Coordinates of N, CA and C in Angstrom, one line a residue:
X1 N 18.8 52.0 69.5 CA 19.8 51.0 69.9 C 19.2 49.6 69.7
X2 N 20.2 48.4 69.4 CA 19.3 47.4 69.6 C 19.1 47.1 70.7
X3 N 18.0 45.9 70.7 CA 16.9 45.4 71.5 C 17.5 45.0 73.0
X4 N 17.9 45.2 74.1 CA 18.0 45.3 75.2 C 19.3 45.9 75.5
X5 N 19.6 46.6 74.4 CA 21.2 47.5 74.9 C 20.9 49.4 75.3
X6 N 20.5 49.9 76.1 CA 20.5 50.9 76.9 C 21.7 52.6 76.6
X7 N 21.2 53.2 76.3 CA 22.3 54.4 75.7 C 22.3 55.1 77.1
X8 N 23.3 55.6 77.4 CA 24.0 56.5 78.2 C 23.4 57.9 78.0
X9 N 23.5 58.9 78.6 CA 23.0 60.3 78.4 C 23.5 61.2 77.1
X10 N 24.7 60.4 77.1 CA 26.0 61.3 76.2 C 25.4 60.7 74.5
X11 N 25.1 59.3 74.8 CA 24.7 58.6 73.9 C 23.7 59.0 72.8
X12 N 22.7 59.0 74.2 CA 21.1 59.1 73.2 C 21.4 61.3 72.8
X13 N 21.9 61.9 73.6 CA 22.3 63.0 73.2 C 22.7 63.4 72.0
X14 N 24.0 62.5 71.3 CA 24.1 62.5 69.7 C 23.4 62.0 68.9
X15 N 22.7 61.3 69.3 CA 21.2 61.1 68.3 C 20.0 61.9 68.3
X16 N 19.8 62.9 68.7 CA 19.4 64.0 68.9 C 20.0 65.4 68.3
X17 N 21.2 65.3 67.7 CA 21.5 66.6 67.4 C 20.3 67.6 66.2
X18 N 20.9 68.5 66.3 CA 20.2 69.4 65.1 C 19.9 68.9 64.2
X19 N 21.3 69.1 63.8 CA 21.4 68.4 62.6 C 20.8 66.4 62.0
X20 N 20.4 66.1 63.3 CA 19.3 65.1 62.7 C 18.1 65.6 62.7
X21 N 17.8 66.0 63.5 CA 16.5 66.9 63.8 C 16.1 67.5 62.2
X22 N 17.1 68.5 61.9 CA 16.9 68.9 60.7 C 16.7 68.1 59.4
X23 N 17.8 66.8 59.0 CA 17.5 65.6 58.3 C 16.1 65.5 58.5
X24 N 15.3 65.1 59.7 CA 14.1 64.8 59.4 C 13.4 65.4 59.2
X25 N 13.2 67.1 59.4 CA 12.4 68.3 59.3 C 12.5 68.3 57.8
X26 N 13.4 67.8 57.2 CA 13.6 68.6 56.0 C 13.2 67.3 55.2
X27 N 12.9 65.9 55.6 CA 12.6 65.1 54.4 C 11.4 65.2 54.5
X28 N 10.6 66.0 55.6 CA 8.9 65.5 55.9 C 9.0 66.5 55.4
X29 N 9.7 68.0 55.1 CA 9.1 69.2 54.0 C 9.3 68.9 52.6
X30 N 10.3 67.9 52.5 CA 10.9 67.5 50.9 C 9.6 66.2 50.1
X31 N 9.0 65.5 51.2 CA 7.9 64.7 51.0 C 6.4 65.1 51.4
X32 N 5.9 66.4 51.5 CA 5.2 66.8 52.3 C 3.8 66.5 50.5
X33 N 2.8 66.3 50.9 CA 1.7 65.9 50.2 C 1.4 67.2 49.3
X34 N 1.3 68.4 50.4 CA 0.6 69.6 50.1 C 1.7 70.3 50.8
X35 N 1.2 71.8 50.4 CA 1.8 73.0 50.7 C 1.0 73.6 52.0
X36 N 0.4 73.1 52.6 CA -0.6 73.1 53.4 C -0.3 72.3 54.5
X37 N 0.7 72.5 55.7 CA 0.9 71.6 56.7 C 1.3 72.4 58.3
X38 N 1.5 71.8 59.3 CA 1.8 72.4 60.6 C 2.9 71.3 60.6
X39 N 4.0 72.1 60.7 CA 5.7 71.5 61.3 C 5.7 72.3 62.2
X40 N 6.0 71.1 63.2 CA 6.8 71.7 64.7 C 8.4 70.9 64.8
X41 N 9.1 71.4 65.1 CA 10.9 71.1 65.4 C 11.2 71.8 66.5
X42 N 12.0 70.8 67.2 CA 12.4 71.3 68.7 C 13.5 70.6 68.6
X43 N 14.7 71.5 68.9 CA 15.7 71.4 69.0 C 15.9 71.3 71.0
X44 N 17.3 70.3 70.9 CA 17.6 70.5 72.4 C 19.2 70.7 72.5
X45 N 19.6 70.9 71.4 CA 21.4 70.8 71.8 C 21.5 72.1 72.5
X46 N 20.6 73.0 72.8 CA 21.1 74.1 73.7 C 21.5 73.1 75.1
X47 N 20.3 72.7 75.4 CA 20.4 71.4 76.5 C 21.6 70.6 76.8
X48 N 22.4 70.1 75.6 CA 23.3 68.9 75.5 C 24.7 69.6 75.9
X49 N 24.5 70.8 75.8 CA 26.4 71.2 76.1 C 27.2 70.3 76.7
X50 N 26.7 70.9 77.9 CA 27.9 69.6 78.7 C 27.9 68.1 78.3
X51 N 27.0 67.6 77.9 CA 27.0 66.3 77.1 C 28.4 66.2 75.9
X52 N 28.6 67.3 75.2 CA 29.0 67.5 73.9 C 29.8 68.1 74.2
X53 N 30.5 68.4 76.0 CA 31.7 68.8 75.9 C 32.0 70.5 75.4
X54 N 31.3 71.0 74.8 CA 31.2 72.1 74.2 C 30.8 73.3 74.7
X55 N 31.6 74.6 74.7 CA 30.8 75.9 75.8 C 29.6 76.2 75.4
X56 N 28.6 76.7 76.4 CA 27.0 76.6 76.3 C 27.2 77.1 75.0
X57 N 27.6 78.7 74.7 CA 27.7 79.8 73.8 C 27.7 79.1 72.2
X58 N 28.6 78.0 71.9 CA 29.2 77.3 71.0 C 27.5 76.2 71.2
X59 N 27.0 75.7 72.0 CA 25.8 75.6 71.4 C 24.4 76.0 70.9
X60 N 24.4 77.4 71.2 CA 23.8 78.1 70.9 C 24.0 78.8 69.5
X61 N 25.2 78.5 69.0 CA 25.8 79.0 67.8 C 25.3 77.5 66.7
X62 N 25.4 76.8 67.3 CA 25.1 75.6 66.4 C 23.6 75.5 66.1
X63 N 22.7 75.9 67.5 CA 21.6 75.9 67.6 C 20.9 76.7 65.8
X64 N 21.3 78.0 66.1 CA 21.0 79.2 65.6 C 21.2 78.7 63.8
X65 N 22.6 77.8 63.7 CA 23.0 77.6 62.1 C 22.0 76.6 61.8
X66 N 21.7 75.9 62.5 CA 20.8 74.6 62.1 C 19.0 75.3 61.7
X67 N 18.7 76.3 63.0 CA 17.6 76.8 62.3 C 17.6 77.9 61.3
X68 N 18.6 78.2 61.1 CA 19.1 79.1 60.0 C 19.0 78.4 58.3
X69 N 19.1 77.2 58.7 CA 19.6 75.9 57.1 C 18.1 75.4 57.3
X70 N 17.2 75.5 58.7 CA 16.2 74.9 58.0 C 14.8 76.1 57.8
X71 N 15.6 77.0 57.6 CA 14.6 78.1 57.3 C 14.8 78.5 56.0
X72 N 16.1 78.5 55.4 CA 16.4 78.6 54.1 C 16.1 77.3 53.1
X73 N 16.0 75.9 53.5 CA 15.3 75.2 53.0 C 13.9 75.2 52.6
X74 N 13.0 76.1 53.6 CA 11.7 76.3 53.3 C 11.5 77.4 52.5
X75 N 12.5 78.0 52.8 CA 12.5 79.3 51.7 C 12.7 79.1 50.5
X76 N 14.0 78.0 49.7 CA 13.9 77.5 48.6 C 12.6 76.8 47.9
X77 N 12.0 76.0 49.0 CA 11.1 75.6 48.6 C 9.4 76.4 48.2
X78 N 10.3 77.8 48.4 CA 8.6 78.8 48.4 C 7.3 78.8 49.5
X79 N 8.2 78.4 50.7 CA 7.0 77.8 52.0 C 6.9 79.1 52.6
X80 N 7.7 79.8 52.5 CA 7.4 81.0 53.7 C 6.5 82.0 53.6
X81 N 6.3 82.0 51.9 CA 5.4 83.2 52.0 C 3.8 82.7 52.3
X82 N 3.3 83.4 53.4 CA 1.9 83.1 53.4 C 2.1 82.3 54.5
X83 N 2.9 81.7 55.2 CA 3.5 80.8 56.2 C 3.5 81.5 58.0
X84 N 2.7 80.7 58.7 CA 3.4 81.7 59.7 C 4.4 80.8 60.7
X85 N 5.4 81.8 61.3 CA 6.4 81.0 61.6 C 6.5 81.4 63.0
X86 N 6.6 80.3 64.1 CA 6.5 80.9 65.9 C 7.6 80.3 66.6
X87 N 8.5 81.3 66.8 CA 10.1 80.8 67.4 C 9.3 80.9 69.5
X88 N 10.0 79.8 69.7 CA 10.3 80.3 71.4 C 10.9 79.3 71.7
X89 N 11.1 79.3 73.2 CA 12.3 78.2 73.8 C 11.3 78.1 75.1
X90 N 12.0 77.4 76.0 CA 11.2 76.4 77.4 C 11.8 77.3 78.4
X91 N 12.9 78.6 78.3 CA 12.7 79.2 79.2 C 13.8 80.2 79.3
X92 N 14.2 81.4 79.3 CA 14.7 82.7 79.1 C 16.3 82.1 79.8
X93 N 17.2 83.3 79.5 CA 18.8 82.4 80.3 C 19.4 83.9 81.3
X94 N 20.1 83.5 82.3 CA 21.1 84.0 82.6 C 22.5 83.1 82.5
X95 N 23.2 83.9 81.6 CA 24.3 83.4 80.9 C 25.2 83.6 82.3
X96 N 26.2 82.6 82.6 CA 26.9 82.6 84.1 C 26.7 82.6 85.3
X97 N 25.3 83.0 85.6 CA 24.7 82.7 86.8 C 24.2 81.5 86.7
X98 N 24.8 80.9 87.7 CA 24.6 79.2 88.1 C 23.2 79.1 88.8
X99 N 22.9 77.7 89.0 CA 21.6 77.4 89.6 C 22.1 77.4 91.4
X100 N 21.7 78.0 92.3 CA 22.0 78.0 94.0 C 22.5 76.7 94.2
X101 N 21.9 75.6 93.6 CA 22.2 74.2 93.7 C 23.0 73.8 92.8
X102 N 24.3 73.6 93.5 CA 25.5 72.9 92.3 C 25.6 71.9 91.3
X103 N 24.4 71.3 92.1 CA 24.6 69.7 91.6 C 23.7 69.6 90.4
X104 N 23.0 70.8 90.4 CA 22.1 71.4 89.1 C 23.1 71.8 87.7
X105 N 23.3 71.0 86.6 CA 24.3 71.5 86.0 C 23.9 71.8 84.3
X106 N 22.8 71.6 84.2 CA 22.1 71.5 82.7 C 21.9 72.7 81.9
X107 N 21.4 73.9 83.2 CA 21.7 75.4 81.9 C 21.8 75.9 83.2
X108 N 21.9 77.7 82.9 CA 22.2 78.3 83.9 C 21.0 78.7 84.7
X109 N 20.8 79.5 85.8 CA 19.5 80.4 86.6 C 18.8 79.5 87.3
X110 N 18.0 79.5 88.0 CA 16.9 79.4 88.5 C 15.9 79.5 88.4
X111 N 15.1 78.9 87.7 CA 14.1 79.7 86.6 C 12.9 80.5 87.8
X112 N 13.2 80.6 88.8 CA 12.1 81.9 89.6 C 12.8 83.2 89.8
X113 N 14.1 83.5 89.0 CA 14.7 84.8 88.4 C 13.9 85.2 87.0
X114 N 13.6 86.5 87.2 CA 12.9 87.3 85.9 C 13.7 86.8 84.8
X115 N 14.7 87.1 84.3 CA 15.2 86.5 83.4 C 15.0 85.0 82.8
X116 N 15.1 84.2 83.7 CA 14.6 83.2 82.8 C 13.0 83.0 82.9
X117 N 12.2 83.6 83.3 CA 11.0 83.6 83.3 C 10.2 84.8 81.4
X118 N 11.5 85.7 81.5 CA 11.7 85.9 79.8 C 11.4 85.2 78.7
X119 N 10.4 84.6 78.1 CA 11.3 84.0 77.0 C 11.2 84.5 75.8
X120 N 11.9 83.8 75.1 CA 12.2 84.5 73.4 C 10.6 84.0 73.0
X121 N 10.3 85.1 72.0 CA 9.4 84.5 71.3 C 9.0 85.7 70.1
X122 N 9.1 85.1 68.6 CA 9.1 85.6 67.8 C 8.1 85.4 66.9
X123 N 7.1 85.7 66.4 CA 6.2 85.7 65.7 C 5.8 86.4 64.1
X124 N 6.0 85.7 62.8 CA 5.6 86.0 61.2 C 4.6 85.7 61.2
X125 N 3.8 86.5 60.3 CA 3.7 87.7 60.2 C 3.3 88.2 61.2
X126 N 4.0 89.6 62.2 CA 3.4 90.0 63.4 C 1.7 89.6 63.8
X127 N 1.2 89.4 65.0 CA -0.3 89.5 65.3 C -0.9 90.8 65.4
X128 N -2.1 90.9 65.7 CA -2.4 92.2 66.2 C -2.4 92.1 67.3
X129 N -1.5 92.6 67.9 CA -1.9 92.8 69.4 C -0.5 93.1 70.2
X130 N -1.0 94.0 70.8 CA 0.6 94.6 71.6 C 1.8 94.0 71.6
X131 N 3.0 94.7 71.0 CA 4.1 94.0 71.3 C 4.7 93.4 72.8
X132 N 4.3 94.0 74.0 CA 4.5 93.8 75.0 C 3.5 93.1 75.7
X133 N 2.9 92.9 75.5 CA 1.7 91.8 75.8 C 2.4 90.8 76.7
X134 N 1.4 90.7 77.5 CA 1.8 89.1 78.5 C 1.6 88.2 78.0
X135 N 2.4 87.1 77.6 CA 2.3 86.0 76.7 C 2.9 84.7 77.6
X136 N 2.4 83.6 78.1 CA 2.9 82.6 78.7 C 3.0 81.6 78.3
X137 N 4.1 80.9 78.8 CA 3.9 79.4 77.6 C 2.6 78.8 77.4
X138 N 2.0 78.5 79.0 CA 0.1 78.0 78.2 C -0.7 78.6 77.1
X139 N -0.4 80.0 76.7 CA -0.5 80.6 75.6 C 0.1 80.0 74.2
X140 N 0.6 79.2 74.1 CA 1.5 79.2 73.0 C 0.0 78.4 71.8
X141 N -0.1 77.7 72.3 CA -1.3 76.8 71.5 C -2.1 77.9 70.9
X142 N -3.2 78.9 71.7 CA -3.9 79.7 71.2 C -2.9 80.5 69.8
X143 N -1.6 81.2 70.3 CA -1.2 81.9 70.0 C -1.0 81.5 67.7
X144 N -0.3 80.1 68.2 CA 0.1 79.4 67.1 C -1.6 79.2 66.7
X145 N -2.9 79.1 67.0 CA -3.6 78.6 66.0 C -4.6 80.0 65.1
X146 N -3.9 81.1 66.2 CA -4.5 82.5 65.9 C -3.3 82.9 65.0
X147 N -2.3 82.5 64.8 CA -1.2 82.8 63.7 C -2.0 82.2 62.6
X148 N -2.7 81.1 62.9 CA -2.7 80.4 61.3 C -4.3 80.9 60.8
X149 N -4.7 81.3 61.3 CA -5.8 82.1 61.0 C -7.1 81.5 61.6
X150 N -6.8 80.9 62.3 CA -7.8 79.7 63.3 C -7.9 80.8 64.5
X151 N -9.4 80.7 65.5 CA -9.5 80.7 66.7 C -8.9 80.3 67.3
X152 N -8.0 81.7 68.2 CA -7.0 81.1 69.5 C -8.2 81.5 70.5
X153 N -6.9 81.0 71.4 CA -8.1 80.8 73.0 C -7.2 80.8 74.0
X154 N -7.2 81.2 74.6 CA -6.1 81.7 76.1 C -6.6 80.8 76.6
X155 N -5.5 79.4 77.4 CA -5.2 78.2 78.4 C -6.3 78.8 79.9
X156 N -6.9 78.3 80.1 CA -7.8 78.4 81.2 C -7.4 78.3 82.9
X157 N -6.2 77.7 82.7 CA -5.8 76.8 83.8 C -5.3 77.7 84.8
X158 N -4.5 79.4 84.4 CA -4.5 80.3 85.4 C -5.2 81.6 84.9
X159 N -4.8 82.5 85.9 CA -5.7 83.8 85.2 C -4.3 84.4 84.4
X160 N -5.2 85.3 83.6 CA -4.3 85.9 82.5 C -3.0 87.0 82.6
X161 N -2.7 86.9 83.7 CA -2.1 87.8 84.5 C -0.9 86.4 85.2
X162 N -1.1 85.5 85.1 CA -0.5 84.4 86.2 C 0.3 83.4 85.3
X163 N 1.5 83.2 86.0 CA 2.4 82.2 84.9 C 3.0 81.1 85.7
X164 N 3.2 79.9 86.0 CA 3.5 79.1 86.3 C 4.8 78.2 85.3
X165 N 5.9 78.4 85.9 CA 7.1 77.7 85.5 C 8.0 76.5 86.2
X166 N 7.6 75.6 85.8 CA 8.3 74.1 86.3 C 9.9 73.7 85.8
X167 N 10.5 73.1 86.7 CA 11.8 73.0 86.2 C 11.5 71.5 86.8
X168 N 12.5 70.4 86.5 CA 12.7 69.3 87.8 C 12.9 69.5 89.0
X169 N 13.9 70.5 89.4 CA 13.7 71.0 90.5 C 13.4 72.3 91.7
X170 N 12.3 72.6 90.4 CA 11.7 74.3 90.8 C 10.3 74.2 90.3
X171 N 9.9 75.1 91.1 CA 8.6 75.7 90.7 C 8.7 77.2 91.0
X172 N 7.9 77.8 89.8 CA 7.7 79.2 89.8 C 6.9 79.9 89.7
X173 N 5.7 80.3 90.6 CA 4.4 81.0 90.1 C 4.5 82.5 90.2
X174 N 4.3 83.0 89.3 CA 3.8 84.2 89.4 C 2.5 85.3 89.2

């Protein structure tokens, strides 16, 4: 925005869609020096629904096409093979279960329900190591640098058995 004019939530939320997100993901792979790089892209329109007016589901649909267009971009470009690729999100859903607090309106659950203590996480080309494995977000760093064929290293900060999940207005230890 210019220089002392302030965006609204709804505001700075459309400048944020995917689809910019993607614009940018895709000129820094269309400009990339080498074939040899670490891209990270984080999408948040799952986040923006109510911003955007739109049912969660219908963001999640948009979510999905946008990393769909930017996966087939790198595929055109011959990036994938040899590539490893690590999907997850900030925290598992229950679809229509509300938060106990009303005034909480940003996604659904509680995040100290199992469910969203779930989260997605997808990993190319598989690792070795159990598909059922305990994997926690402090994990993700190790995880991604043992994908790329670098020493990972399990986050120190609990024991490996222990997961701690922060919301604004939750905390979750397990």
């Amino acid at each position: 925005p210019p220089a002392g004019q302030h965006l609204d939530a709804r505001q700075s939320a459309r400048l944020r869609t995917a689809k910019d997100v993607n614009k940018l993901a895709i000129d820094t792979i269309k400009n990339r020096p080498t074939d040899n790089f670490f891209l990270y892209v984080h999408y948040i329109d799952v986040h923006d629904w109510i911003l955007f007016d739109i049912p969660y589901e219908e963001s999640v649909r948009r979510f999905d096409k946008a990393l769909g267009d930017l996966l087939d971009v790198l595929e055109s470009e011959d990036l994938l093979e040899g590539a490893a690729v690590v999907f997850t999100s900030d925290h598992g859903e229950m679809l229509k279960a509300k938060h106990l607090d009303f005034e909480i309106s940003r996604h659904y659950g509680n995040p100290s329900f199992e469910p969203l203590l779930q989260v997605p996480l997808i990993v190319t080309p598989g690792l070795d190591r159990p598909t059922d494995a305990f994997i926690r977000g402090q994990d993700i760093r190790g995880l991604v640098k043992s994908a790329a064929g670098l020493d990972g290293e399990t986050a120190p900060a609990l024991g490996t058995n222990e997961l701690l999940v922060t919301e604004r207005y939750y905390q979750t230890f397990r």
